[in-house]
């Protein structure tokens, strides 16, 4: 129907609103199977859209952190507010309030202005609302991850710029480092050694996630010194992790 255009949409009766990475919002007619209006308020991608109960206005936000209120019939828009993070979702509460989730950890509740207030906002560059009426705070999610040279440990930084040291093999946090110079911390912990990459670390969900791929998860063989043995023992990091995960499932490992 939309030839791959829409990224975010809300379906109301026989019309549909879509937002795109080019900053436009389009109004589609389901019956006519075509775009009937295009709204250009944003300079960057639109990630969230919500409409009021009467479907006379809609609220759009996205990457650039701003939220616009647009009258569908007249196409007139007003800059309602600017969030502290890129807007991921908007929910309209009985056409009186907006709940907004962003890339930050809090969810903000904003009280919608009256029609008279919106009409008197002549400065399109100045947000009409400046302070949310309520804030639901969340935890401080992880936002960056750095893999150390020993390929056993990673350092993660959260949204408050606090850092943590994790042991991948032990699947646990080793130490809370606090607010540190992350470059110096990594430099001080890295050693002159080469161990192949055997996992991928990711914090997109706000938590540390370790991915193993069959093409390289067994690539990290490491020699372990043993004074009682004539030769050094070799262990495989990926093999240790997989064995630990599956050891209670009845499989046999050689």
Rosetta silent file (secondary structure, phi, psi, omega in degrees, C-alpha in Angstrom):
SEQUENCE: XXXXXXXXXXXXXXXXXXXXXXXXXXXXXXXXXXXXXXXXXXXXXXXXXXXXXXXXXXXXXXXXXXXXXXXXXXXXXXXXXXXXXXXXXXXXXXXXXXXXXXXXXXXXXXXXXXXXXXXXXXXXXXXXXXXXXXXXXXXXXXXXXXXXXXXXXXXXXXXXXXXXXXXXXXXXXXXXXXXXXXXXXXXXXXXXXXXXXXXXXXXXXXXXXXXXXXXXXXXXXXXXXXXXXXXXXXXXXXXXXXXXXXXXXXXXXX
SCORE:     score description
SCORE:     0.000 S_00000001
   1 L     0.000  -44.210 -174.193    0.000    0.000    0.000 S_00000001
   2 L  -111.909    6.758  175.595    2.713    2.492    0.992 S_00000001
   3 L    53.341   43.310  175.000    5.609    0.910   -0.914 S_00000001
   4 L    76.077   13.860 -174.222    7.856    0.629    2.120 S_00000001
   5 L   -77.080  -46.086 -167.178    7.526    4.297    3.121 S_00000001
   6 L   -76.585  146.602  175.138    6.201    4.223    6.632 S_00000001
   7 L  -115.888  -38.688  178.205    8.306    3.688    9.724 S_00000001
   8 E  -129.307  135.931 -178.992    5.843    4.714   12.448 S_00000001
   9 E  -147.876  156.222  172.651    2.080    4.635   12.025 S_00000001
  10 E  -132.924  126.562 -176.325   -1.230    4.955   13.818 S_00000001
  11 E  -100.316  120.768  179.093   -4.358    3.517   12.178 S_00000001
  12 E  -128.581  116.488 -178.432   -7.621    5.375   12.838 S_00000001
  13 L    46.138 -110.196 -173.587  -10.813    4.205   11.020 S_00000001
  14 L  -111.813   16.576  176.127  -10.100    4.662    7.304 S_00000001
  15 E  -129.831  160.298 -175.519   -7.050    6.903    7.426 S_00000001
  16 E  -143.266  138.307  175.983   -3.481    6.308    8.475 S_00000001
  17 E  -106.853  137.305  178.464   -0.603    8.545    9.551 S_00000001
  18 E  -132.635  146.710  176.448    2.985    7.594    8.826 S_00000001
  19 E  -117.263  149.482 -174.584    6.314    9.117    9.766 S_00000001
  20 L  -132.642  165.547  178.804    9.533    8.769    7.820 S_00000001
  21 L   -68.991  -12.846  177.733   13.281    9.248    8.146 S_00000001
  22 L   -86.738    3.711  176.287   13.055   12.228    5.759 S_00000001
  23 L    89.755    0.123 -179.402   11.161   14.224    8.420 S_00000001
  24 E   -95.979  155.183  170.788    7.741   14.148    6.765 S_00000001
  25 E  -119.376  130.944 -178.558    4.415   12.897    8.071 S_00000001
  26 E  -116.703  143.328  174.601    1.935   11.605    5.515 S_00000001
  27 E  -104.927  123.624 -176.118   -1.823   11.121    5.742 S_00000001
  28 E  -113.084  142.166  173.416   -3.070    8.111    3.809 S_00000001
  29 E   -97.660  119.918  179.367   -6.571    7.202    2.699 S_00000001
  30 L   -67.552  -41.167 -179.105   -7.204    3.472    3.077 S_00000001
  31 L   -65.636  -42.761 -179.029  -10.218    3.579    0.771 S_00000001
  32 L   -84.311  -14.684 -179.566   -8.446    5.541   -1.979 S_00000001
  33 L    55.251   49.899  178.210   -5.136    3.729   -1.354 S_00000001
  34 E  -157.995  164.768  175.380   -3.094    6.889   -1.755 S_00000001
  35 E   -79.537  129.397 -178.050   -1.443    9.737    0.140 S_00000001
  36 E  -108.847  -13.085  178.608   -3.825   12.665    0.579 S_00000001
  37 E  -160.228  148.625  176.585   -1.601   15.082    2.555 S_00000001
  38 E  -129.131  131.099 -178.689    2.048   15.636    3.501 S_00000001
  39 E  -115.038  129.810 -175.933    3.175   17.590    6.555 S_00000001
  40 E  -120.599   89.047  179.652    6.712   18.959    6.765 S_00000001
  41 L  -113.826  -21.870 -171.525    7.557   20.070   10.309 S_00000001
  42 L  -108.190  148.430  176.069   10.695   18.092   11.113 S_00000001
  43 L   -93.199  -18.149 -179.514   14.250   18.319    9.839 S_00000001
  44 L  -129.752 -175.951 -171.572   15.108   14.765   10.904 S_00000001
  45 L   -59.147  141.534  176.510   13.380   11.395   11.183 S_00000001
  46 E   -97.327  119.640 -174.607    9.883   11.081   12.681 S_00000001
  47 E  -110.446  -15.162 -175.269    9.757    8.123   15.080 S_00000001
  48 E  -145.375  138.232  178.824    6.491    8.627   17.003 S_00000001
  49 E  -139.869  139.520  173.132    2.964    9.804   16.160 S_00000001
  50 E  -141.469  144.354  179.056   -0.229   10.110   18.226 S_00000001
  51 E  -116.391  154.727  176.697   -3.643   11.546   17.302 S_00000001
  52 L   -76.081  174.339 -174.764   -6.376   12.994   19.518 S_00000001
  53 L   -62.372  -34.877 -178.871   -9.706   11.211   19.999 S_00000001
  54 L   -83.622   -4.787 -175.546  -11.453   13.224   17.280 S_00000001
  55 L    54.097   39.766  175.656   -8.545   12.692   14.868 S_00000001
  56 L   -99.621  -23.378  178.660   -8.477   16.439   14.273 S_00000001
  57 E  -134.762  155.311  172.352   -4.901   16.894   15.489 S_00000001
  58 E  -136.450  159.140 -177.359   -1.804   14.755   15.679 S_00000001
  59 E  -122.030  127.823 -174.800    1.442   14.970   17.616 S_00000001
  60 E  -130.782  140.500  177.703    4.738   13.987   16.016 S_00000001
  61 E  -151.743  172.609 -178.898    8.277   13.681   17.317 S_00000001
  62 E  -178.612 -136.096 -171.157   11.496   11.870   16.614 S_00000001
  63 L   -60.236  -38.148 -173.206   15.225   12.145   16.305 S_00000001
  64 L   -82.273    4.337  172.873   15.513   15.921   16.752 S_00000001
  65 L    77.583   -5.454 -178.799   13.781   15.801   20.208 S_00000001
  66 E   -93.237  151.707  177.458   10.999   18.254   19.256 S_00000001
  67 E  -124.415  126.251  179.970    7.259   17.534   19.342 S_00000001
  68 E  -109.448  144.636  170.029    4.816   19.318   17.026 S_00000001
  69 E  -104.362  126.665 -175.701    1.034   19.623   17.233 S_00000001
  70 E  -125.594  130.939  174.121   -0.550   19.724   13.770 S_00000001
  71 E   -82.008  119.211 -174.433   -4.136   20.507   12.774 S_00000001
  72 L   -65.865  -36.778 -176.361   -5.026   17.930   10.106 S_00000001
  73 L   -73.551  -43.937 -175.542   -7.657   20.102    8.404 S_00000001
  74 L   -96.460  -13.710 -176.707   -5.666   23.371    8.178 S_00000001
  75 L    67.940   11.115  178.260   -2.128   21.872    8.221 S_00000001
  76 L   -78.369  138.424 -176.713   -1.139   24.510   10.783 S_00000001
  77 E  -126.348  154.167  175.608    1.513   23.390   13.259 S_00000001
  78 E  -136.645  140.295  176.927    2.862   24.614   16.573 S_00000001
  79 E   -78.251  109.564 -176.060    6.051   23.610   18.360 S_00000001
  80 E   -79.069  -48.971 -172.099    4.754   22.146   21.613 S_00000001
  81 E  -162.336  168.468  173.315    7.907   21.109   23.450 S_00000001
  82 E  -131.744  123.863 -179.315   11.464   19.888   23.266 S_00000001
  83 L   -85.842  172.113  179.029   12.553   16.776   25.150 S_00000001
  84 L   -86.334  -13.294  178.051   16.028   15.980   26.477 S_00000001
  85 L  -137.577  166.726  177.125   16.342   12.891   24.265 S_00000001
  86 L   -60.091  138.258 -173.581   15.109   11.696   20.876 S_00000001
  87 E   -83.432  123.767 -177.921   11.398   10.865   21.071 S_00000001
  88 E  -102.166  -30.192 -177.851   10.595    7.161   20.713 S_00000001
  89 E  -155.321  147.226  178.101    6.899    7.024   21.594 S_00000001
  90 E  -135.011  131.998  176.801    3.940    9.340   22.261 S_00000001
  91 E  -125.070  127.903  179.329    0.622    8.421   23.886 S_00000001
  92 E   -92.908  122.789 -176.501   -2.324   10.841   23.965 S_00000001
  93 E  -102.306   97.340  177.734   -4.302   10.582   27.227 S_00000001
  94 L    54.165   30.649  177.943   -7.936   11.642   26.643 S_00000001
  95 L    59.608   18.963  178.862   -6.724   14.563   24.508 S_00000001
  96 L  -115.732  -29.948 -177.102   -5.593   16.339   27.700 S_00000001
  97 E  -136.094  156.815  173.407   -2.137   14.947   28.334 S_00000001
  98 E  -121.987  134.291  172.574    0.756   13.440   26.440 S_00000001
  99 E  -106.369  126.280 -173.109    3.029   10.711   27.768 S_00000001
 100 E  -125.313  126.341  173.752    6.403   10.762   26.016 S_00000001
 101 E  -106.288  137.174 -176.063    9.147    8.165   26.075 S_00000001
 102 E  -128.188 -173.522  176.068   12.611    9.106   24.817 S_00000001
 103 L   -73.679   -9.724  172.251   16.113    7.711   24.553 S_00000001
 104 L   -80.157  179.036 -172.642   16.604    8.957   28.124 S_00000001
 105 L   -91.168   -7.518 -177.000   15.491    6.805   31.079 S_00000001
 106 L  -103.283  155.310  172.099   12.448    8.838   32.187 S_00000001
 107 E  -111.534  126.049 -176.270    8.868    9.039   30.838 S_00000001
 108 E  -105.919  141.849  174.199    7.380   12.549   30.951 S_00000001
 109 E  -106.477  123.959 -179.194    3.736   13.602   31.221 S_00000001
 110 E  -116.423  135.394  177.692    2.907   16.892   29.496 S_00000001
 111 E   -87.412  125.344 -177.423   -0.383   18.773   29.843 S_00000001
 112 L   -69.225  140.876  179.307   -1.723   19.845   26.475 S_00000001
 113 L   -75.166  161.904  175.506   -2.350   23.578   26.039 S_00000001
 114 L   -74.302  165.124  178.982   -5.763   25.009   25.257 S_00000001
 115 H   -60.747  -33.268  179.642   -6.651   26.036   21.712 S_00000001
 116 H   -67.302  -41.268  178.199   -6.312   29.681   22.801 S_00000001
 117 H   -63.588  -42.721 -179.846   -2.775   29.119   24.084 S_00000001
 118 H   -63.978  -39.055 -177.785   -1.746   27.392   20.870 S_00000001
 119 H   -67.364  -27.517 -176.998   -3.180   30.168   18.730 S_00000001
 120 L   -90.426    0.274  178.150   -1.176   32.817   20.602 S_00000001
 121 L   -87.365   89.533 -175.374    2.155   31.070   20.155 S_00000001
 122 L   -85.132  -21.002 -179.798    3.475   33.115   17.229 S_00000001
 123 L   -86.673  102.626 -174.887    7.148   32.217   17.703 S_00000001
 124 L   -73.493  -11.004 -179.898    7.493   28.874   15.881 S_00000001
 125 L   -93.548   -9.456 -177.266   11.054   28.416   17.192 S_00000001
 126 L  -107.740  123.055 -179.698   10.065   28.636   20.877 S_00000001
 127 L   -61.601  141.016  179.225    8.356   25.631   22.516 S_00000001
 128 L   -72.266  -35.205  179.252    4.923   26.354   23.967 S_00000001
 129 L  -110.363  141.480 -176.930    5.531   24.004   26.915 S_00000001
 130 L  -120.060  -24.145 -175.151    8.719   24.032   28.949 S_00000001
 131 L  -135.768  129.196  176.068    8.163   21.739   31.944 S_00000001
 132 L   -68.267  153.358  179.865    6.375   18.370   32.225 S_00000001
 133 L   -83.589  -17.483  179.076    3.684   18.052   34.914 S_00000001
 134 E  -157.240  148.969  179.047    4.974   14.646   35.994 S_00000001
 135 E  -134.963  127.396  174.843    8.024   12.463   35.442 S_00000001
 136 E  -100.966  110.008 -175.852    8.313    8.713   35.888 S_00000001
 137 L   -82.558  145.739  178.056   11.983    8.014   36.450 S_00000001
 138 L  -118.330 -178.864  177.603   13.624    4.828   35.270 S_00000001
 139 L   -73.080  165.631 -179.803   16.913    3.087   35.878 S_00000001
 140 L   -89.799  100.718 -176.789   20.142    4.272   34.322 S_00000001
 141 L   -74.364  155.078  176.718   20.603    2.064   31.293 S_00000001
 142 E   -73.827  140.706 -177.597   23.937    1.172   29.767 S_00000001
 143 E  -124.441  -19.375  178.514   24.746    3.150   26.636 S_00000001
 144 E  -139.661  149.491  178.357   28.333    2.230   25.649 S_00000001
 145 E  -139.483  140.295 -179.099   30.455   -0.911   25.884 S_00000001
 146 E  -129.436  126.907  178.720   34.189   -1.466   25.370 S_00000001
 147 E   -90.501  128.883 -179.491   35.821   -4.903   25.052 S_00000001
 148 L   -82.028  165.825 -172.590   39.224   -5.217   26.730 S_00000001
 149 L   -66.518  -24.542 -179.000   42.233   -6.920   25.144 S_00000001
 150 L   -76.177   -6.981  179.291   42.001  -10.050   27.336 S_00000001
 151 L    55.006   26.013  172.464   38.596  -10.822   25.715 S_00000001
 152 L  -115.385  -28.429 -173.425   37.296  -11.752   29.153 S_00000001
 153 E  -121.378  150.916  172.697   36.220   -8.356   30.425 S_00000001
 154 E  -133.103  151.198  174.073   34.192   -5.428   29.119 S_00000001
 155 E  -111.963  129.212  179.742   33.668   -1.935   30.505 S_00000001
 156 E  -116.141  145.896  177.349   30.183   -0.415   30.201 S_00000001
 157 E  -118.966  134.592 -178.192   29.104    3.199   30.686 S_00000001
 158 E   -97.008 -175.970 -175.860   25.544    4.139   31.688 S_00000001
 159 L   -69.454  -11.951  176.152   23.403    7.214   30.962 S_00000001
 160 L  -102.333   13.508  178.552   24.836    8.963   34.032 S_00000001
 161 L    64.643   23.986  171.332   28.423    8.414   32.777 S_00000001
 162 L   -90.901  144.440 -175.727   29.185    5.864   35.483 S_00000001
 163 E  -113.401  152.232 -177.585   31.347    2.931   34.392 S_00000001
 164 E  -139.146  144.015  177.074   31.269   -0.759   35.329 S_00000001
 165 E  -104.035  124.644 -179.756   33.658   -3.668   34.792 S_00000001
 166 E  -115.739  144.835  172.682   32.042   -6.970   33.742 S_00000001
 167 E  -101.039  113.917 -176.814   33.507  -10.468   33.489 S_00000001
 168 L   -68.886  -43.099 -179.234   32.057  -12.143   30.401 S_00000001
 169 L   -64.541  -37.687 -179.937   33.189  -15.661   31.342 S_00000001
 170 L   -86.574   -9.234 -179.557   31.771  -15.323   34.839 S_00000001
 171 L    54.047   50.145 -178.577   28.636  -13.513   33.609 S_00000001
 172 E  -154.898  159.231  173.723   28.849  -10.978   36.432 S_00000001
 173 E   -81.905  130.098 -178.595   29.800   -7.423   37.290 S_00000001
 174 E   -88.747  -41.812 -174.302   33.253   -7.323   38.853 S_00000001
 175 E  -158.897  141.350  170.636   33.447   -3.716   39.974 S_00000001
 176 E   -90.101  116.225 -173.437   31.612   -0.408   39.841 S_00000001
 177 E   -86.815  -18.291 -177.902   34.235    2.052   38.620 S_00000001
 178 E    78.894 -158.638  179.039   32.193    5.230   39.081 S_00000001
 179 L   -87.530  105.749 -175.799   32.752    8.320   36.955 S_00000001
 180 L  -127.966  166.509  171.257   36.185    7.823   35.428 S_00000001
 181 L   -75.333  104.863 -170.395   38.142    8.863   32.349 S_00000001
 182 H   -63.360  -34.638  179.955   37.060    5.944   30.195 S_00000001
 183 H   -66.608  -42.628  179.045   40.022    6.220   27.802 S_00000001
 184 H   -68.551  -36.681  179.557   42.525    6.131   30.643 S_00000001
 185 H   -64.077  -44.667  178.975   40.672    3.269   32.332 S_00000001
 186 H   -65.982  -43.137  179.654   40.762    1.156   29.181 S_00000001
 187 H   -60.279  -40.173 -178.667   44.421    2.033   28.559 S_00000001
 188 H   -71.924  -25.148 -177.162   45.359    0.988   32.082 S_00000001
 189 H   -97.013  -21.673  178.510   43.551   -2.363   31.863 S_00000001
 190 L   -72.663  143.418  179.725   44.540   -3.398   28.338 S_00000001
 191 L  -116.647  163.075  177.601   47.588   -5.639   28.011 S_00000001
 192 L   -80.717   79.619 -179.713   50.016   -6.317   25.176 S_00000001
 193 L  -150.629  155.595  177.654   48.344   -9.509   24.070 S_00000001
 194 L  -123.462  120.816  173.889   46.281  -10.742   21.171 S_00000001
 195 L  -129.003  127.342 -177.642   43.248  -12.949   21.656 S_00000001
 196 L   -59.049  149.553  174.938   40.798  -13.386   18.768 S_00000001
 197 L   -67.209  129.756  179.211   37.306  -11.959   19.108 S_00000001
 198 L  -126.219    0.383  177.378   34.902  -14.709   20.119 S_00000001
 199 L  -149.905  166.068  173.777   31.829  -12.699   21.135 S_00000001
 200 E  -122.271  128.968  179.432   29.999   -9.470   20.373 S_00000001
 201 E  -102.178  140.219 -175.940   28.913   -7.165   23.195 S_00000001
 202 E  -144.560  144.968  178.670   25.853   -4.921   22.806 S_00000001
 203 L  -129.931   27.107 -178.550   23.929   -2.471   25.053 S_00000001
 204 L   -61.660  -29.570 -179.666   21.083   -1.405   22.746 S_00000001
 205 L   -86.879    0.547 -175.345   18.494   -2.609   25.264 S_00000001
 206 L    88.803   -4.256  177.580   20.149   -0.706   28.112 S_00000001
 207 L  -125.645  157.512  178.964   21.587   -3.958   29.444 S_00000001
 208 L   -76.173  125.223  178.362   24.744   -5.862   28.557 S_00000001
 209 E  -124.572  132.067  179.582   24.038   -8.586   26.003 S_00000001
 210 E  -109.708  126.907  179.723   26.645  -11.060   24.766 S_00000001
 211 E  -109.842  135.311  174.000   26.204  -12.660   21.330 S_00000001
 212 L  -113.364  132.971  178.322   27.996  -15.806   20.173 S_00000001
 213 L  -115.025  137.007 -175.495   28.254  -16.612   16.478 S_00000001
 214 L   -61.968  -19.911 -178.173   29.073  -20.109   15.266 S_00000001
 215 L   -76.562  -23.317 -177.267   31.652  -18.727   12.827 S_00000001
 216 L  -140.417    3.372 -175.865   33.989  -17.351   15.516 S_00000001
 217 L   -68.961  -18.023  178.634   32.800  -18.334   19.016 S_00000001
 218 L  -103.786   17.120 -172.919   35.443  -21.130   19.175 S_00000001
 219 L   -85.075  -13.994 -174.979   38.319  -19.004   17.873 S_00000001
 220 L   -97.654   90.145  173.203   39.815  -17.952   21.250 S_00000001
 221 E   -95.432  131.069 -176.345   42.225  -20.670   22.432 S_00000001
 222 E  -131.252  136.735  177.019   44.310  -19.633   25.444 S_00000001
 223 E   -82.290  134.928  179.059   47.184  -21.406   27.203 S_00000001
 224 E  -114.841  124.189 -179.912   46.824  -21.829   30.950 S_00000001
 225 L   -69.993  134.277  177.074   49.953  -22.285   33.070 S_00000001
 226 L  -139.600  109.827 -176.036   49.937  -25.346   35.344 S_00000001
 227 L   -65.842  -20.740 -178.018   53.061  -25.968   37.484 S_00000001
 228 L   -89.700   -8.606 -177.938   52.078  -29.614   38.071 S_00000001
 229 L  -106.970  151.401 -179.918   51.780  -30.457   34.387 S_00000001
 230 L   -73.697  -31.114  179.380   54.581  -31.015   31.872 S_00000001
 231 L  -125.301  158.138  178.262   52.797  -28.998   29.197 S_00000001
 232 L   -73.024  144.506  175.737   50.460  -26.002   29.300 S_00000001
 233 E   -86.906  146.098  176.139   46.755  -26.662   29.081 S_00000001
 234 E  -109.154  135.047  175.199   44.666  -24.988   26.403 S_00000001
 235 E  -123.965  156.156  179.109   41.151  -23.740   27.047 S_00000001
 236 E  -116.834  119.551 -175.715   38.591  -22.287   24.679 S_00000001
 237 H   -59.967  -47.038 -179.859   36.614  -19.317   25.981 S_00000001
 238 H   -63.744  -39.589  178.142   33.603  -19.894   23.768 S_00000001
 239 H   -62.614  -39.030  178.319   33.591  -23.597   24.589 S_00000001
 240 H   -62.330  -43.773 -179.542   33.610  -22.836   28.329 S_00000001
 241 H   -64.075  -47.452 -177.654   30.609  -20.529   28.011 S_00000001
 242 H   -65.602  -39.092  177.561   28.576  -22.955   25.891 S_00000001
 243 H   -63.681  -41.017  178.705   29.401  -25.859   28.172 S_00000001
 244 H   -64.699  -36.600 -179.695   28.342  -23.828   31.219 S_00000001
 245 H   -69.772  -33.412 -171.813   25.053  -22.888   29.538 S_00000001
 246 H  -107.697    2.376 -172.040   24.206  -26.454   28.519 S_00000001
 247 H   -65.021  -23.186  179.852   25.741  -28.533   31.323 S_00000001
 248 H   -95.510    8.219 -177.378   22.388  -29.115   33.031 S_00000001
 249 H   -99.566    5.275  174.837   20.610  -30.221   29.860 S_00000001
 250 L    90.232    6.208  179.190   22.009  -33.774   29.803 S_00000001
 251 L   -82.519  155.711  177.721   24.550  -33.325   27.007 S_00000001
 252 L  -107.319  136.570  178.850   27.977  -34.939   27.187 S_00000001
 253 L  -120.012  133.223  178.950   31.112  -32.947   26.471 S_00000001
 254 L   -83.438    0.000    0.000   34.437  -34.490   25.622 S_00000001
